[in-house]
mmCIF file of C-alpha atoms in Angstrom:
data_model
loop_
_atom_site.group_PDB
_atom_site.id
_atom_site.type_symbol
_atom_site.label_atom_id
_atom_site.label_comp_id
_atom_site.label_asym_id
_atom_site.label_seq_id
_atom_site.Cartn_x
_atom_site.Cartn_y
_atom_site.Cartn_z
ATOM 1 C CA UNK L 567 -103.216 70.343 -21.690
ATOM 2 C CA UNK L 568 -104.761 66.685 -22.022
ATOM 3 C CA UNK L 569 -104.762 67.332 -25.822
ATOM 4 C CA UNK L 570 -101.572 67.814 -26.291
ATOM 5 C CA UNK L 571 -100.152 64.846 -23.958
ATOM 6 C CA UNK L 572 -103.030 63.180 -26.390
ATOM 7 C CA UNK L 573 -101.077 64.423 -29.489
ATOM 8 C CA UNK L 574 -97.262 63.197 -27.926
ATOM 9 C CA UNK L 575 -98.586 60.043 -26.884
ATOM 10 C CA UNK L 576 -99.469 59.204 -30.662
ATOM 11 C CA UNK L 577 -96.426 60.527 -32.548
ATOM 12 C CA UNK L 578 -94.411 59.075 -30.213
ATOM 13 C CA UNK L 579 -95.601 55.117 -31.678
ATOM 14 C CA UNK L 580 -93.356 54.184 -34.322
ATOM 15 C CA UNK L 581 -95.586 53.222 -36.804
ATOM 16 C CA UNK L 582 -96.626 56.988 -37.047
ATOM 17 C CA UNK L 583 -93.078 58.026 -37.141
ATOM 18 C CA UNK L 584 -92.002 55.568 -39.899
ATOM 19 C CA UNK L 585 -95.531 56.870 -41.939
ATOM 20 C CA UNK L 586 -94.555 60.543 -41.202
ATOM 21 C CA UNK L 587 -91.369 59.882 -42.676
ATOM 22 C CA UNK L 588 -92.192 58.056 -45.745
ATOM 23 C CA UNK L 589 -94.678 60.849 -47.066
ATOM 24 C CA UNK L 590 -92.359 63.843 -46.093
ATOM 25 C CA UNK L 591 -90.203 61.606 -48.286
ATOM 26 C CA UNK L 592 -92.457 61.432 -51.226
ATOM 27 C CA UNK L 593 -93.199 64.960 -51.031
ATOM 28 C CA UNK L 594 -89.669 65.888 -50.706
ATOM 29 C CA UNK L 595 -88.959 63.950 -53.973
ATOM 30 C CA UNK L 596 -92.012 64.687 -55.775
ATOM 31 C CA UNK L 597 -92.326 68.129 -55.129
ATOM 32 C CA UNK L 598 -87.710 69.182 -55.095
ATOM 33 C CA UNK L 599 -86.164 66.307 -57.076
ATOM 34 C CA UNK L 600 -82.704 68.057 -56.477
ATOM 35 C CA UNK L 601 -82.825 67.997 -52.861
ATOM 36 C CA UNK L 602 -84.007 64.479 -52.506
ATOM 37 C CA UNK L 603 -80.992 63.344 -55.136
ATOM 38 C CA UNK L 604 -78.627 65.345 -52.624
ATOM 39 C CA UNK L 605 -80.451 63.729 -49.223
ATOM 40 C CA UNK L 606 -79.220 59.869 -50.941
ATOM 41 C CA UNK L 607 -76.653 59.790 -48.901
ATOM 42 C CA UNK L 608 -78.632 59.690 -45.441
ATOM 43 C CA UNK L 609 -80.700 57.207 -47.442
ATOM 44 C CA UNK L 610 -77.433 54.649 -47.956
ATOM 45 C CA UNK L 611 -76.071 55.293 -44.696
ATOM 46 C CA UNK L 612 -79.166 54.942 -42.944
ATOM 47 C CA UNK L 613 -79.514 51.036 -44.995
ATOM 48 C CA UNK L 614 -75.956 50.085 -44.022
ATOM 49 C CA UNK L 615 -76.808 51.171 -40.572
ATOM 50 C CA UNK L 616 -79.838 48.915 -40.750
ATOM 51 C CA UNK L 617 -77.941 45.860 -41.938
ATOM 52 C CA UNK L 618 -74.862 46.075 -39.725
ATOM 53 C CA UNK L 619 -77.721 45.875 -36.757
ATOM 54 C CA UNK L 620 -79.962 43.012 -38.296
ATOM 55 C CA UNK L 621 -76.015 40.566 -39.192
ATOM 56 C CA UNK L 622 -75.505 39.934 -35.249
ATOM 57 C CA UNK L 623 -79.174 39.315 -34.418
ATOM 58 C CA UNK L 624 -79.884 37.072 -36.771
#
């Protein structure tokens, strides 16, 4: 039981997320090229996204 609120607790930082995500990337375009060229989409949305939020802050 404490081992898995152990195991939460640490995915749930975002610095573990954003890691997670950039090697399930690489792997996902190393290992099925096609599939990563279909997933660019997500990619440019998820960049416009980004910008739209950093214009008013800044």
């Amino acid at each position: 039981m404490a081992n898995a609120a152990a195991r939460k607790r640490h995915f749930a930082r975002a610095c573990v997320q954003v890691l997670a995500g950039i090697a399930l990337g690489a792997a996902i375009g190393y290992f099925y090229p096609e599939t990563g060229e279909s997933l660019k989409p997500l990619g440019d949305a998820f960049i416009k996204v980004v910008k739209m939020i950093i214009a008013p802050v800044v």
